[in-house]
Amino acid sequence: MDVIEVRNVSEKLDQFWIKDLNFSIPKGYVTGFIGQNGSGKTTTIQMIMDVIRPKQGEIKVFGSSNTNSEIKQRIGFVYDELYMYDNFTISHMYKFIAPLYESWDDTLFERYRSAFELPMKQKLKTFSKGMKMKTSLLFALAHDPELLIMDEPTAGLDPVFRRELMDLLQELMLDSERTIFFLTHITNDLDRLADYIVFIDNGQIKLQKSMTEIEEEFHLIKGTREQLTAIGRDAFLGVRETKQGFTGLFQGDSTTLASNNHEMIVEKPSLEDMMYLMKGKKGSWQL
Amino acid sequence: MAAVKYFQLVIGLYWKTLMPLFLLNILLFFVLHYLNTSPYVLSLLVNLLMFYSVAEKQEKFKAQRFVLSLPISRSFYVLLYYVFIVLYITLLGLAMWGGYELLHIFSPDRFTIQEIGSHVFVYALFIIMLASILIPLLFRFKPETIEARIVVSLTLFIFIILSGSNRNFLVDYFLQDQGNLVGLSTVCIASFVVSFIISKQIMEKKVVL
Amino acid sequence: MHILLSNTSKEPLFQQIKEQIKQQIYQEELKEGEALPSIRLLAKQLQVSVITTKRAYEDLEKEGFLVSSVGKGTFVAGQQPHILKERQIQELENDLEQIVEKAQQIGLTKQAFIERIDLFFD
C-alpha cells in the first residue's frame, strides 16, 4: 500500500519546472528523496504538504486528496527551517499546536523535549540552527505520526546528534504502520536507514528503486581509458574520465563487461557516486 | 467546541504581535482627543500599520507555511482570521468606551455619554471598512512587493482625505441622522462579508503560500 | 545468532546477512525451530534498513533455510543432514570455480595450482 501517491504533477515556478512528476511512497518503509540543491526536492515536499498547490496533476496522501486537511492529523513534518516567529518560545508554540492534534501525547512531548535538551521558555531567536531543527522534530514527533515527512533534518546538527537521530528513526520504524519520507543531500544518512530511494534531478525523477535493488544492479567500474574505448561510453549511465582512467556507473551484470586481460575494479557505488555520475552532462564544469 | 482550539491558534499567532500596537492605538486616541485634535486619521494609520506589519512578519518567517501544514484547512484559517479581527475590533471598541467614561468623569462638560457611544461605534465601523479592504490585499500580495505598497498608500490616502480634512467631519456626518448611520453600518458589514469571501477564494487558489 | 556486517565489502549487505545465517545453520549454532528476531528488530540491531533484513529472510525462506508464519515470526527450518552437506559442497564448488579462474588469469598451471592446494591441506 502506498501512503503518498504523486501523479502527473507539473508546475512552473519562479526558479524552475517540475515536469510530470510521478512516484509513490510505500507504507512501512523509509524512503529517501535525494537530489542536488535546487533539483526540486523542497518544492515536491511543499506540494505534498499542500503549501504549494500545483495546477496540474494529483497528489494523494493516505488515499485521499492532500488538500483535505484532516490527513495532516497523521503527518509529522520537519521543514529545512523552523517557520515560526522568533520571539515565540516552545511553551508558547505548545499552547496552540498541541490542541490541534487528536493524537497529541504530552508524555511523548516531554520525553523528546528533555532528550533534545530544549528549554521551554527561551525565545526561538536565541536558538542555534540545531536547536531549531530539534524544535521542529519535537513538534513533529509528539503526536506520534504515522507519516513523518522531513526536509533535510540533519542539516545543522552535529555528527553525534545525527547518529542519535538515525537511531531514533530506526526505533520508530519498529512499527510497521509507520512511514518516513526523508529528503536529504547528505546521502550518508540514508545508507543505513533508507529502504527506497527516489532520485530527482532538474525537476524530473531519475530513479526510483529499493536499496537492495540498487545494491544488486548498480556497479562502480574503474578502468583505463583504453578499456573505456573498447567497451564504449554508451554502456554506462554516466562516466567521468581523467588522464589516469575512468570511473563509470554501470547497471546490470558487471561480469558481462570483462574486457581484455586487464582487470577492471568493480565496486559498490555509494548514493553519492550515483548522484554524481547520473547527473546530466550540462553540470560538469569545463575548467 | 472544536473551533475553540483552532481559535487558540490564531490568537496565539497574532495576539503577541498586535498587543503593543493595540495599546498604542488606544493611548493615541485619547491623547489626541484630549488635545482637541481629530484622532481618527492617526488612529486609523496605526491600525493600518498594524495589519501591514502582521502580514510582513508572517511573510518574513513564512509562518503560513508552518501553520497551514498543521491540521487546518486554508478556508478555515481565513475564517478564523476574520473572526479574530471582529474580536479585536470589539475589544478596541470596549477599551475606548471605558476610556471615554474615564474622560467623562474628569471633564464632564466636554463629553456627553451619548457622544461617547456614537463616536466609538462610528470609529469601529471605520476600522471594519479598513480591514475589509486591506486583508484580501495582504493575502493576495506579499507585503514587501511594490503592488502591496501602492495599494496600502492609496487606501491610506483615501482615508486621510475623507476623515482628516475637517475635524470629525465624517463622524459628524454619519451622526447627523439615523439613516446615514444605518447606511454606513450596512455598507461596512457587507464589505466585511464580501472581503471574507474574496480572501477565501484568494487563499484557495494561491499556488505558493 | 550473531551477525557482523562490513560496510566496505563489495558484497551487498543483505547478502552478508544471508551468508552468516546460513553458516550458523550449517554449524548448527542455529538449530531447527529456533526463533529469529523480526525483520524490523534485526534491522534496528544491525543498524541497516528494514528492506535489507527483509530481503535476507525472504531469500533464505525461498532456499528452504527458514520458515515463517504470519503473526508468529520466523524460524529455522528443519534441515536434512545429507541435503545440508550437498549444499555446502555446492557452495564450495562455486568458490573453487572462481579461484580456478583467477589461477588461469595469472597463468598458473593445473599442476602448480593443485600443489598449492596440497600445501594448505596439510
Coordinates of C-alpha atoms in Angstrom, one line a residue, chain C residues 11-119:
Chain C
E11 CA 29.1 -7.7 -1.2
P12 CA 25.6 -6.3 -0.7
L13 CA 24.5 -6.1 3.0
F14 CA 21.6 -8.4 2.6
Q15 CA 24.0 -11.0 1.0
Q16 CA 26.3 -10.7 4.1
I17 CA 23.4 -11.3 6.4
K18 CA 22.2 -14.3 4.4
E19 CA 25.7 -15.9 4.3
Q20 CA 26.2 -15.5 8.0
I21 CA 22.8 -17.0 8.9
K22 CA 23.5 -19.9 6.6
Q23 CA 26.9 -20.5 8.1
Q24 CA 25.3 -20.6 11.5
I25 CA 22.8 -23.1 10.3
Y26 CA 25.5 -25.3 8.8
Q27 CA 27.4 -25.2 12.0
E28 CA 24.3 -25.9 14.0
E29 CA 24.7 -22.7 16.0
L30 CA 21.2 -22.1 14.9
K31 CA 19.0 -25.1 15.5
E32 CA 15.8 -26.3 13.9
G33 CA 12.8 -24.5 15.3
E34 CA 14.8 -21.6 16.8
A35 CA 13.1 -18.3 16.5
L36 CA 14.8 -15.4 14.7
P37 CA 14.3 -11.7 15.6
S38 CA 11.7 -10.0 13.5
I39 CA 12.9 -8.2 10.4
R40 CA 12.3 -4.8 12.0
L41 CA 14.1 -5.7 15.2
L42 CA 17.0 -7.2 13.4
A43 CA 17.3 -4.1 11.2
K44 CA 17.5 -1.9 14.2
Q45 CA 20.0 -4.2 15.9
L46 CA 22.2 -4.3 12.8
Q47 CA 21.6 -0.6 12.0
V48 CA 20.5 -1.4 8.5
S49 CA 17.3 -0.7 6.6
V50 CA 14.3 -2.9 7.0
I51 CA 14.3 -3.9 3.4
T52 CA 17.8 -5.3 3.8
T53 CA 16.8 -7.8 6.5
K54 CA 13.5 -8.4 4.8
R55 CA 15.3 -9.4 1.6
A56 CA 17.7 -11.7 3.5
Y57 CA 14.9 -13.5 5.3
E58 CA 12.9 -13.8 2.1
D59 CA 15.8 -15.3 0.2
L60 CA 16.6 -17.8 3.0
E61 CA 13.0 -18.8 3.0
K62 CA 13.0 -19.5 -0.7
E63 CA 16.1 -21.6 -0.3
G64 CA 14.5 -23.5 2.5
F65 CA 16.6 -22.4 5.4
L66 CA 13.9 -20.5 7.2
V67 CA 10.2 -20.8 7.6
S68 CA 7.9 -18.0 8.6
S69 CA 4.3 -17.9 9.7
V70 CA 2.1 -14.8 9.8
G71 CA 1.8 -13.5 13.3
K72 CA 4.3 -15.9 14.8
G73 CA 7.6 -15.0 13.3
T74 CA 10.5 -16.6 11.5
F75 CA 12.1 -19.8 12.5
V76 CA 15.0 -22.1 11.4
A77 CA 13.6 -24.8 9.1
G78 CA 14.3 -28.4 9.7
Q79 CA 17.4 -29.4 7.7
Q80 CA 18.1 -32.9 6.5
P81 CA 21.8 -33.6 7.1
H82 CA 22.6 -35.0 3.7
I83 CA 21.0 -32.1 1.9
L84 CA 22.9 -29.6 4.1
K85 CA 26.1 -31.4 3.2
E86 CA 25.2 -31.2 -0.5
R87 CA 24.5 -27.5 -0.3
Q88 CA 27.8 -26.9 1.5
I89 CA 29.7 -28.8 -1.2
Q90 CA 27.9 -26.9 -3.9
E91 CA 28.9 -23.6 -2.4
L92 CA 32.4 -24.7 -2.1
E93 CA 32.4 -25.7 -5.7
N94 CA 31.2 -22.2 -6.6
D95 CA 34.1 -20.7 -4.7
L96 CA 36.5 -23.1 -6.3
E97 CA 35.4 -22.1 -9.8
Q98 CA 36.2 -18.5 -9.0
I99 CA 39.6 -19.4 -7.6
V100 CA 40.5 -21.6 -10.6
E101 CA 39.5 -18.7 -12.9
K102 CA 41.8 -16.5 -11.1
A103 CA 44.6 -19.0 -11.3
Q104 CA 44.2 -19.2 -15.0
Q105 CA 44.2 -15.5 -15.3
I106 CA 47.6 -15.3 -13.7
G107 CA 48.8 -18.2 -15.8
L108 CA 49.2 -20.9 -13.2
T109 CA 49.3 -24.5 -14.5
K110 CA 46.9 -27.1 -13.2
Q111 CA 49.8 -28.9 -11.5
A112 CA 51.1 -25.8 -9.8
F113 CA 47.6 -24.9 -8.6
I114 CA 47.0 -28.4 -7.1
E115 CA 50.4 -28.2 -5.4
R116 CA 49.3 -25.1 -3.7
I117 CA 46.1 -26.6 -2.6
D118 CA 48.0 -29.5 -1.1
L119 CA 50.1 -27.0 0.8

